[in-house]
mmCIF file of C-alpha atoms and ligand atoms in Angstrom:
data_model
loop_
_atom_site.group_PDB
_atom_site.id
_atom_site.type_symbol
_atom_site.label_atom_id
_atom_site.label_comp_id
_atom_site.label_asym_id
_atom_site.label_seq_id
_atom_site.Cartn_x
_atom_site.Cartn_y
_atom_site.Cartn_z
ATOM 1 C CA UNK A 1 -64.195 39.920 8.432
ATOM 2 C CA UNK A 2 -64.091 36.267 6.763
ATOM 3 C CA UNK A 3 -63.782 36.568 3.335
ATOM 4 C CA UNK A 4 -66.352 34.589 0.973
ATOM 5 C CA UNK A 5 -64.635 32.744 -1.431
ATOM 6 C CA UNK A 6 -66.057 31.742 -5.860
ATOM 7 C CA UNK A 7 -66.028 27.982 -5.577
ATOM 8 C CA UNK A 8 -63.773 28.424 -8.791
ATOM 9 C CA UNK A 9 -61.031 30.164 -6.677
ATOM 10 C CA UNK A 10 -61.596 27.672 -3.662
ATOM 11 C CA UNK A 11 -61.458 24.553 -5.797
ATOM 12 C CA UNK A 12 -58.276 25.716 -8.350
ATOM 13 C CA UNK A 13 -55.936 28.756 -6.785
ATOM 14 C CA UNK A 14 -53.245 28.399 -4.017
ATOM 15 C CA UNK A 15 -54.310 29.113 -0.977
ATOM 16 C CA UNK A 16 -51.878 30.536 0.338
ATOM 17 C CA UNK A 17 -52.240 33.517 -2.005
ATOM 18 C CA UNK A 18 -54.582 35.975 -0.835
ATOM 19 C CA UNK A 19 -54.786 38.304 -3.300
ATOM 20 C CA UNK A 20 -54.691 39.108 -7.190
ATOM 21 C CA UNK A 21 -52.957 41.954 -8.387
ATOM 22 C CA UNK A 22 -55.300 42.947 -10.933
ATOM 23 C CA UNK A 23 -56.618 46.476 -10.021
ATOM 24 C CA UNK A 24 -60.318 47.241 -9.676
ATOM 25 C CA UNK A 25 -62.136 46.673 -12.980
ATOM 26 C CA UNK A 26 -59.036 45.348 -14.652
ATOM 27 C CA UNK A 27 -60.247 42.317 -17.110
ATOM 28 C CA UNK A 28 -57.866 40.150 -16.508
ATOM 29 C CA UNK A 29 -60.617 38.940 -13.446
ATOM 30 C CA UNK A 30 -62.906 37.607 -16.050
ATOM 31 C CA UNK A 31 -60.266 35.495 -17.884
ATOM 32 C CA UNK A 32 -58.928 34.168 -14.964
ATOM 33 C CA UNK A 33 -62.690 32.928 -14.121
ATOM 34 C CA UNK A 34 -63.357 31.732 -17.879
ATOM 35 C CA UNK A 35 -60.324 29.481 -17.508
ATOM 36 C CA UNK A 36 -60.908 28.151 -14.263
ATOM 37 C CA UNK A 37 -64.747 27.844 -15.803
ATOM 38 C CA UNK A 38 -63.299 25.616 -19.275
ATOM 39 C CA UNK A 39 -61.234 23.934 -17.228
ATOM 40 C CA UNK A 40 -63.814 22.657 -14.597
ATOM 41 C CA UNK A 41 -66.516 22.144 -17.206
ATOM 42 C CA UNK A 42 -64.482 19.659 -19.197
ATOM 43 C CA UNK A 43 -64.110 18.124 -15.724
ATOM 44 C CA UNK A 44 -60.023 18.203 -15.948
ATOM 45 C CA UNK A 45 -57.657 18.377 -13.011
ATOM 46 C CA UNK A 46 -54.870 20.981 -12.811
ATOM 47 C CA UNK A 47 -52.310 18.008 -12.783
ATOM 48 C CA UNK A 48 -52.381 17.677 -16.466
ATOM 49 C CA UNK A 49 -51.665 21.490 -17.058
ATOM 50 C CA UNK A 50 -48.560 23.654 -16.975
ATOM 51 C CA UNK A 51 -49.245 27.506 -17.215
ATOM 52 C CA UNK A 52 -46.414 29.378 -18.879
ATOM 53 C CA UNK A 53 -46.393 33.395 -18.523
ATOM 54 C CA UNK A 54 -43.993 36.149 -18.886
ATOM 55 C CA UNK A 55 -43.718 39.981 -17.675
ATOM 56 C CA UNK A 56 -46.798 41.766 -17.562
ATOM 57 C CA UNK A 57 -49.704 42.667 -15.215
ATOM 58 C CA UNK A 58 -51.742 39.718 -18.067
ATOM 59 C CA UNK A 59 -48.666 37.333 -16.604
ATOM 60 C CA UNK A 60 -49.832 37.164 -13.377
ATOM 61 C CA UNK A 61 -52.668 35.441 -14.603
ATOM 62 C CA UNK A 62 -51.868 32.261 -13.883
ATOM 63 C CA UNK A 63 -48.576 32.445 -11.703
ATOM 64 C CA UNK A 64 -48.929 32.444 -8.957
ATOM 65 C CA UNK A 65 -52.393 32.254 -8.295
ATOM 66 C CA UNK A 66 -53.514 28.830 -10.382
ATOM 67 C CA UNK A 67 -52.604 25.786 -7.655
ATOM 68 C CA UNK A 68 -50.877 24.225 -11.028
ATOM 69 C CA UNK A 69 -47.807 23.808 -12.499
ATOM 70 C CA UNK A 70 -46.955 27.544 -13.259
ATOM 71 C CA UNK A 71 -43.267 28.854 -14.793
ATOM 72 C CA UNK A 72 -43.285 32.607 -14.772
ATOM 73 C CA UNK A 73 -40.405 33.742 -17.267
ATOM 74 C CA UNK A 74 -39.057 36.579 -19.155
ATOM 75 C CA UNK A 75 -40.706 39.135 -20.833
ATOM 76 C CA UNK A 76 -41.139 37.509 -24.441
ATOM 77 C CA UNK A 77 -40.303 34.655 -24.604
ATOM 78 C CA UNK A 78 -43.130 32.067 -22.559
ATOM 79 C CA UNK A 79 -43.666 30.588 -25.490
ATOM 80 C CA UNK A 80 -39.964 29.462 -25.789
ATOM 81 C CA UNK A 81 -40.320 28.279 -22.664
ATOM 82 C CA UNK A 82 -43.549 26.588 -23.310
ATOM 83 C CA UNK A 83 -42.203 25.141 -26.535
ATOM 84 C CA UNK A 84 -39.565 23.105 -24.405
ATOM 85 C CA UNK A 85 -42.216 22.345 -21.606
ATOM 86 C CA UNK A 86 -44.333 20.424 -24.653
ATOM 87 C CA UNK A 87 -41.417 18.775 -26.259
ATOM 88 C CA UNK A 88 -40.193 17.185 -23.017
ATOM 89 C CA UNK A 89 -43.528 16.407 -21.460
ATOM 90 C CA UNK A 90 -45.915 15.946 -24.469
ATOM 91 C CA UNK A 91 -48.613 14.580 -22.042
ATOM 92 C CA UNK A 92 -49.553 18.033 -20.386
ATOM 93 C CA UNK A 93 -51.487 21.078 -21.830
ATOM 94 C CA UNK A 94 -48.770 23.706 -21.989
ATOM 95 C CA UNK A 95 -50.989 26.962 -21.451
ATOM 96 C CA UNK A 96 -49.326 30.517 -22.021
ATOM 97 C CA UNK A 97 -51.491 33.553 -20.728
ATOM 98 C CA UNK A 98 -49.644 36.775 -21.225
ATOM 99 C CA UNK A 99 -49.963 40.337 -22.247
ATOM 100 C CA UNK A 100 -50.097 41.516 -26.377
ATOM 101 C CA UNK A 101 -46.902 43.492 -25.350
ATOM 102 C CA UNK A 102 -45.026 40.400 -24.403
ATOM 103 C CA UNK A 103 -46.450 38.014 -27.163
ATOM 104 C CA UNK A 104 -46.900 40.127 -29.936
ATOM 105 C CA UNK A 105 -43.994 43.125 -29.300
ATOM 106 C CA UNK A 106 -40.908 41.357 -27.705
ATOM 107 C CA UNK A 107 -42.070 37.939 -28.444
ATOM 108 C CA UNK A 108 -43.410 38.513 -31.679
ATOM 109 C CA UNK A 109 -41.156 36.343 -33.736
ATOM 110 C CA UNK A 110 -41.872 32.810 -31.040
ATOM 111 C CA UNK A 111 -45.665 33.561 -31.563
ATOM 112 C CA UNK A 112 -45.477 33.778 -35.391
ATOM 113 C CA UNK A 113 -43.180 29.994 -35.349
ATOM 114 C CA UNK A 114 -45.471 28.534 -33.169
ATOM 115 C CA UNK A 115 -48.094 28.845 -35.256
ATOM 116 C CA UNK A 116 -45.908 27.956 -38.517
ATOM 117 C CA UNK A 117 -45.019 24.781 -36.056
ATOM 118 C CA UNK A 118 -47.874 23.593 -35.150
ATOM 119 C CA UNK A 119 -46.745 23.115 -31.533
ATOM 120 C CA UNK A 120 -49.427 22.335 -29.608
ATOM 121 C CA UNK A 121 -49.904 24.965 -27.151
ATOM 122 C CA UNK A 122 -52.220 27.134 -26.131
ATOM 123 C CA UNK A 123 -51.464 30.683 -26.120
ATOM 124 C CA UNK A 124 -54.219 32.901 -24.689
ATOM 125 C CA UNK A 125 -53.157 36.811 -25.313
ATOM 126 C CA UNK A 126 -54.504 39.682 -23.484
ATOM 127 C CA UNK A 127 -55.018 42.502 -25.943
ATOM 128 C CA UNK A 128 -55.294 45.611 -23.707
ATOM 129 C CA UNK A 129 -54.344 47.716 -26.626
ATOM 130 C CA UNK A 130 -51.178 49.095 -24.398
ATOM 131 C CA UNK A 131 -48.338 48.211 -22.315
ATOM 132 C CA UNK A 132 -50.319 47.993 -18.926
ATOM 133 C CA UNK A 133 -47.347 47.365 -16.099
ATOM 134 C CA UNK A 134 -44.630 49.344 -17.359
ATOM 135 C CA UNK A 135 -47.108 52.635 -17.620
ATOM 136 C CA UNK A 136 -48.679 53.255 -20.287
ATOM 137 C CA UNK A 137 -46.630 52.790 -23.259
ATOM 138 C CA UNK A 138 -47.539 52.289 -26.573
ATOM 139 C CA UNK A 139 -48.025 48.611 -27.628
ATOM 140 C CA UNK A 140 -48.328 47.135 -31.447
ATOM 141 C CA UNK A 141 -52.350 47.139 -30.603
ATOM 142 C CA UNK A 142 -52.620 50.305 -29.577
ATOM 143 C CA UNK A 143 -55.148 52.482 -31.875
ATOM 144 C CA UNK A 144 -53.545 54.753 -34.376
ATOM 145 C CA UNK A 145 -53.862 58.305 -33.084
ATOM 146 C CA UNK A 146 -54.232 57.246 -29.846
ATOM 147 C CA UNK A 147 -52.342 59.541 -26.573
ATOM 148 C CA UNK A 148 -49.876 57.243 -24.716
ATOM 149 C CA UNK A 149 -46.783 57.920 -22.284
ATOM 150 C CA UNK A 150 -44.308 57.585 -25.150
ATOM 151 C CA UNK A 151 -46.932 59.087 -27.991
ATOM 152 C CA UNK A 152 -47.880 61.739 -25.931
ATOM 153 C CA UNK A 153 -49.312 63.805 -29.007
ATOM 154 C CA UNK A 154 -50.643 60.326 -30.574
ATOM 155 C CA UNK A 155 -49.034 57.048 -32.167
ATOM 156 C CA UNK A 156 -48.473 57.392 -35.566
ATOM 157 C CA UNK A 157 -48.238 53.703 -36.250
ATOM 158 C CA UNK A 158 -50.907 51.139 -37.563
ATOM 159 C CA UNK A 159 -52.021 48.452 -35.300
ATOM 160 C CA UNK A 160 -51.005 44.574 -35.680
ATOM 161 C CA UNK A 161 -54.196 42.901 -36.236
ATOM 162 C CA UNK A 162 -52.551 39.446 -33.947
ATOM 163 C CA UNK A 163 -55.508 37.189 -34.685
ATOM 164 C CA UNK A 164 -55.048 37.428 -38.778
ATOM 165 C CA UNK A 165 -51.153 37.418 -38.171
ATOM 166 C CA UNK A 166 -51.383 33.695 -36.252
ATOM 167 C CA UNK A 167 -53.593 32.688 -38.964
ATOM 168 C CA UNK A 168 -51.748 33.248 -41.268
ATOM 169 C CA UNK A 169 -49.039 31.747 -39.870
ATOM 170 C CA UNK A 170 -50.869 28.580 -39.908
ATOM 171 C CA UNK A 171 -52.355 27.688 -36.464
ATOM 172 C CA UNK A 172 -54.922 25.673 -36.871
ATOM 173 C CA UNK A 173 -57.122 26.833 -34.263
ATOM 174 C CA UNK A 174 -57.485 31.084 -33.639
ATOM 175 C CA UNK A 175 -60.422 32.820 -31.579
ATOM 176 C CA UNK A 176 -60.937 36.328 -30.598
ATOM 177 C CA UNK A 177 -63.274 37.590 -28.117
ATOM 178 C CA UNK A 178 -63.496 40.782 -25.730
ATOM 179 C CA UNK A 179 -64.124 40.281 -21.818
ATOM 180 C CA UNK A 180 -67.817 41.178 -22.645
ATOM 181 C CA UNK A 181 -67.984 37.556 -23.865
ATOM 182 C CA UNK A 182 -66.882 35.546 -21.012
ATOM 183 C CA UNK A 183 -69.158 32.296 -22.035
ATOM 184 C CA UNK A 184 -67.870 32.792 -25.473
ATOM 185 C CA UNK A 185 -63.976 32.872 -24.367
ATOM 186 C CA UNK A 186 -64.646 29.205 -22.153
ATOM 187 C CA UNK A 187 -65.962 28.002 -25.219
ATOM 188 C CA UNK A 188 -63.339 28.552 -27.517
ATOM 189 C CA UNK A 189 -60.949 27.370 -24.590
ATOM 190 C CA UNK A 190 -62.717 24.282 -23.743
ATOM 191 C CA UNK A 191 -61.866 23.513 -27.741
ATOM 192 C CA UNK A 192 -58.268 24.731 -27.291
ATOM 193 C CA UNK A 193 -57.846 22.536 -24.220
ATOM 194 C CA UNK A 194 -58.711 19.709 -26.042
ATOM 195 C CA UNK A 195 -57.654 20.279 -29.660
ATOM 196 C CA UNK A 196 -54.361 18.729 -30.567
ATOM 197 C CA UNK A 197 -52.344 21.992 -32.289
ATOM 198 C CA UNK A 198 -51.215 25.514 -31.917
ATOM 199 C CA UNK A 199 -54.621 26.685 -30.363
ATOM 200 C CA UNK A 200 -54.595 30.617 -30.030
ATOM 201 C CA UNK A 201 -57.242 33.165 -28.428
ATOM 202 C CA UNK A 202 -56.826 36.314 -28.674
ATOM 203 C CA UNK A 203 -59.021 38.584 -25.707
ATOM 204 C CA UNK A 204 -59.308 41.945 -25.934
ATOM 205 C CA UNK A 205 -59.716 43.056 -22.436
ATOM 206 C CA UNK A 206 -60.167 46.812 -20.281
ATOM 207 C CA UNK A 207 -57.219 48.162 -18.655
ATOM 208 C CA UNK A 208 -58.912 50.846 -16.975
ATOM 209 C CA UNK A 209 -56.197 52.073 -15.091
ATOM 210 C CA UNK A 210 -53.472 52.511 -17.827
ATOM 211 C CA UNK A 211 -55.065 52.215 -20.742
ATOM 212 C CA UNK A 212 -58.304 53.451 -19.958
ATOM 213 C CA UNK A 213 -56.623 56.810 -18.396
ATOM 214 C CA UNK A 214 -53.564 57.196 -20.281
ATOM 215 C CA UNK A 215 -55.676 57.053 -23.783
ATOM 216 C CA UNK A 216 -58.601 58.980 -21.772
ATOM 217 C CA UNK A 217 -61.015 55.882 -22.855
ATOM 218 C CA UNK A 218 -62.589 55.819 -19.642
ATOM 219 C CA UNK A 219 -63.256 53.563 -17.011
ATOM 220 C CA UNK A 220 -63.859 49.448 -17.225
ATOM 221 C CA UNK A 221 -67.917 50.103 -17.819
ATOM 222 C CA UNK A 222 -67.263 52.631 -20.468
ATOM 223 C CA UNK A 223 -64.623 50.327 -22.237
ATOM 224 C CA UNK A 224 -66.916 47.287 -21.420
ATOM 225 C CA UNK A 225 -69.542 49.328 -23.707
ATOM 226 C CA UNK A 226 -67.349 49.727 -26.090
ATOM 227 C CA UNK A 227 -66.857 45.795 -26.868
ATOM 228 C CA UNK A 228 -70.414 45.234 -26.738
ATOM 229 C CA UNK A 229 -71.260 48.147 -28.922
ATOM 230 C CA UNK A 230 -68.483 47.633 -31.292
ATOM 231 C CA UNK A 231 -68.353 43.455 -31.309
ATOM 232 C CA UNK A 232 -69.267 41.664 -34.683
ATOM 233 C CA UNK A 233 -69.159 38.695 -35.073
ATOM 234 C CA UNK A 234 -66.991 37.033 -37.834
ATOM 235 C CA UNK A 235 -70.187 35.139 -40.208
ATOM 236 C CA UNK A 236 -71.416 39.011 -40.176
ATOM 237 C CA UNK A 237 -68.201 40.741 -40.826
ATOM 238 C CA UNK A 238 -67.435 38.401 -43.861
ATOM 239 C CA UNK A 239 -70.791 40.006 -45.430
ATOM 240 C CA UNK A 240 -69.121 43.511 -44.231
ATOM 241 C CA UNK A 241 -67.736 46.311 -46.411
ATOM 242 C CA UNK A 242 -63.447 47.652 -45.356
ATOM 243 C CA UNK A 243 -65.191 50.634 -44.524
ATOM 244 C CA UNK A 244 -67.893 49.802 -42.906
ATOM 245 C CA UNK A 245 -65.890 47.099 -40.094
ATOM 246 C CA UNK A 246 -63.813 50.324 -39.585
ATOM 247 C CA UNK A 247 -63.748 51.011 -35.197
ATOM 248 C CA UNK A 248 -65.424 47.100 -35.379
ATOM 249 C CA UNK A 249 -63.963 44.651 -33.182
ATOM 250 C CA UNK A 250 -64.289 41.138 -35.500
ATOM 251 C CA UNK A 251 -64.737 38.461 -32.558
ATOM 252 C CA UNK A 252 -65.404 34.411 -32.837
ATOM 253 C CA UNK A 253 -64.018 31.960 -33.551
ATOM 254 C CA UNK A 254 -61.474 32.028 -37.086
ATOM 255 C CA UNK A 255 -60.355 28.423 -37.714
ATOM 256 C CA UNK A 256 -60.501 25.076 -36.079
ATOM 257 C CA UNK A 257 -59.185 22.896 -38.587
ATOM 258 C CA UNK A 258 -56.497 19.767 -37.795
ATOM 259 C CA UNK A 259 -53.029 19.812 -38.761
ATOM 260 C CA UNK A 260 -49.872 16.993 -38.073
ATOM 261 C CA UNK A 261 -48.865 18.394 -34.420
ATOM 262 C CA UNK A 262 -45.188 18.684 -33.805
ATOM 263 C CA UNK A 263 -44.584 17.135 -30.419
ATOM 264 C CA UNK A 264 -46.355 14.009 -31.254
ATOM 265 C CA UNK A 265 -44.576 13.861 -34.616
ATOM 266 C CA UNK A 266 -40.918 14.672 -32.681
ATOM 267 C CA UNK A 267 -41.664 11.753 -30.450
ATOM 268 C CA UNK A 268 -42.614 9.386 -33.286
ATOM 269 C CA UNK A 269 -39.678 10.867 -35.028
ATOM 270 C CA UNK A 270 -36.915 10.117 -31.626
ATOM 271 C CA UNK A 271 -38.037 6.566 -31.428
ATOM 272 C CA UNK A 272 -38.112 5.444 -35.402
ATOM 273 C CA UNK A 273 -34.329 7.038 -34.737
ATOM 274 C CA UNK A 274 -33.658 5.155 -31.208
ATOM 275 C CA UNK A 275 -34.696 2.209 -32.912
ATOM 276 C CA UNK A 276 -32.760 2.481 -36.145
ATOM 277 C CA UNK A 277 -35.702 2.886 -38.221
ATOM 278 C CA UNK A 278 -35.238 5.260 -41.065
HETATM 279 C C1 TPP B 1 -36.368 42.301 -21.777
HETATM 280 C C2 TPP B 1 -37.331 43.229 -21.108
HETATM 281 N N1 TPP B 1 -37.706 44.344 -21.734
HETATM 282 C C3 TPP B 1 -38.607 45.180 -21.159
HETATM 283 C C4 TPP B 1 -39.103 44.875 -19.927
HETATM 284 C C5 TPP B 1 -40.062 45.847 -19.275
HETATM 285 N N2 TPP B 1 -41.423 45.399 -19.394
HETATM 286 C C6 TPP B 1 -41.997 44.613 -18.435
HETATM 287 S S1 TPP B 1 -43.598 44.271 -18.746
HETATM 288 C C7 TPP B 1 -43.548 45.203 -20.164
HETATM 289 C C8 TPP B 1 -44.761 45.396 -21.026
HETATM 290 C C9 TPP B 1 -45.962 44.663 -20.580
HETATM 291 O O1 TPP B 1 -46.986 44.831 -21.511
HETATM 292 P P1 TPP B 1 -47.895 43.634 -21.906
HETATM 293 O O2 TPP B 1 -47.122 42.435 -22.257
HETATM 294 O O3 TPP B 1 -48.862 44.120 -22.929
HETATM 295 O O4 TPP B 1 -48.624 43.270 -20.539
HETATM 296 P P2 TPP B 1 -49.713 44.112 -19.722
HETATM 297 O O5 TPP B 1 -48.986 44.692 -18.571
HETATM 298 O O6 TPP B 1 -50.279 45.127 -20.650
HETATM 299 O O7 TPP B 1 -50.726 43.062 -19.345
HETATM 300 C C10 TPP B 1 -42.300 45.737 -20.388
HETATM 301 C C11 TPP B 1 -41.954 46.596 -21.536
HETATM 302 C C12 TPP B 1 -38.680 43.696 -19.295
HETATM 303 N N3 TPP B 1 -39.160 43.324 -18.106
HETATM 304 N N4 TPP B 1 -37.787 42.888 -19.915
HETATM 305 S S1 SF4 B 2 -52.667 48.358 -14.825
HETATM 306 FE FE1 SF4 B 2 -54.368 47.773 -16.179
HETATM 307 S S2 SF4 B 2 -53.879 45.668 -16.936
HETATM 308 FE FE2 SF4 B 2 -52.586 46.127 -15.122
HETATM 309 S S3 SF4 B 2 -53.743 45.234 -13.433
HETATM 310 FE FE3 SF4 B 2 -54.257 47.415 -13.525
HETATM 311 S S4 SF4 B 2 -56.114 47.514 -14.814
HETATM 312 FE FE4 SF4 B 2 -55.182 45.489 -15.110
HETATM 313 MG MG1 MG B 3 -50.750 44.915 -22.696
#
């Protein structure tokens, strides 16, 4: 049977890799189609791109599937990585895709400094609310009260609300969306691609077969109701009471404001020193 093939997949993934190891329904699909989307709408070739990942079924996103420059690391610490990949080759888009487990858990502490930074990056996080790979276990996004594999009886803890934490931190650019807003997540990347700093989006996405059986939230549709049900957008949610936003799922886009990037001031900075400029 010959197998009929999105022009998106034809004109941007290695051939030589058949397959995706997403399972049925998983959302990590429609990100890997919103990026190939910003990145042929802005009309850019995968040359000028490195994709930076760690360990996590959200990992595979990009490696090895994107026929780019991929680096698949070590659970938590991409954006190390990708902080190097910047420094020494300002030129490229350094692009991490990874899981909320890997960027917010583990690598918690390199997400929070490359905000303060300024690096410019982009970081996309999948928010599946769990960790998806490893089976099941409870995440810093998954709902309080929840049933996982290591909460069996329900997490007691609160969730990490990422999006507000990177702000915070100072990147200059934060987005969240849900995989029910595919158009809206090539948007905000098409910005990210070609914004200058820290540029983070946040995607809250269905894990139907870990999170969506583990926390007996049911299948991709029924979680793919949920973010359409349960979306508001942020101009709303600013009129919005605590109480009222409570189960809400606050999605847009945050900031997009310009700030002194660090690679491009670290290579102004090496050659005022290489020339004996003060
Ligand atoms: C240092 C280290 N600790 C733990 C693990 C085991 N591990 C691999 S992936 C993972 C969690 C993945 O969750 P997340 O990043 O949310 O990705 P998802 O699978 O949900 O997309 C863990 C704990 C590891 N590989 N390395
Ligand atoms: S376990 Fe969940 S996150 Fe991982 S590929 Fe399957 S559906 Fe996707
Ligand atoms: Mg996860």
């Amino acid at each position: 049977m010959s197998e009929i093939m999105h022009p998106l997949r034809m004109k941007y993934t290695r051939e030589h890799v058949k397959k995706t190891t997403n399972c049925p329904g998983c959302g990590n699909g429609i990100i890997v189609q919103a990026i190939l989307r910003a990145i042929d709408e802005l009309g850019m070739d995968m040359d000028e791109f490195a994709f930076v990942s760690g360990i996590g079924c959200s990992a595979w996103i990009p490696s090895p599937l994107f026929n780019a420059d991929t680096l698949h690391t070590t659970h938590g610490r991409p954006i190390a990585f990708a902080t190097g990949v910047k420094l020494g080759k300002p030129e490229l888009n350094v692009v991490v895709a990874s899981g909320d487990g890997d960027l917010a858990a583990i690598g918690g502490n390199h997400l929070i400094h490359a905000a303060r930074r300024n690096i410019g990056i982009t970081v996309i996080l999948v928010n599946n609310g769990i960790y998806a790979m490893t089976g099941g276990q409870t995440a810093p996004t998954t709902p309080r009260g929840v049933n996982t594999t290591t909460n069996p009886y329900g997490t007691l803890e609160s969730v990490f609300d990422i999006s507000s934490l990177v702000l915070a931190a100072g990147a200059p650019f934060v987005a969240r969306w849900t995989t029910y807003h595919p158009r809206q997540i090539t948007s905000s990347l098409k910005k990210a691609f070609t914004s200058r700093g820290f540029s983070f989006i946040e995607i809250i996405s269905q894990c139907p077969v870990q999170y969506g059986k583990v926390t007996k939230s049911g299948s991709a549709l029924d979680l793919l109701k949920h973010y359409k049900k349960d979306s508001i957008k942020i101009d709303k949610a600013r009129t919005m009471d605590p109480e009222s936003l409570k189960g809400k799922i606050v999605v847009g886009e945050f900031v997009n404001e310009q700030k002194p990037e660090l690679s491009a001031e670290w290579t102004e900075l090496k050659a005022r020193v290489m020339e004996g400029r003060s």
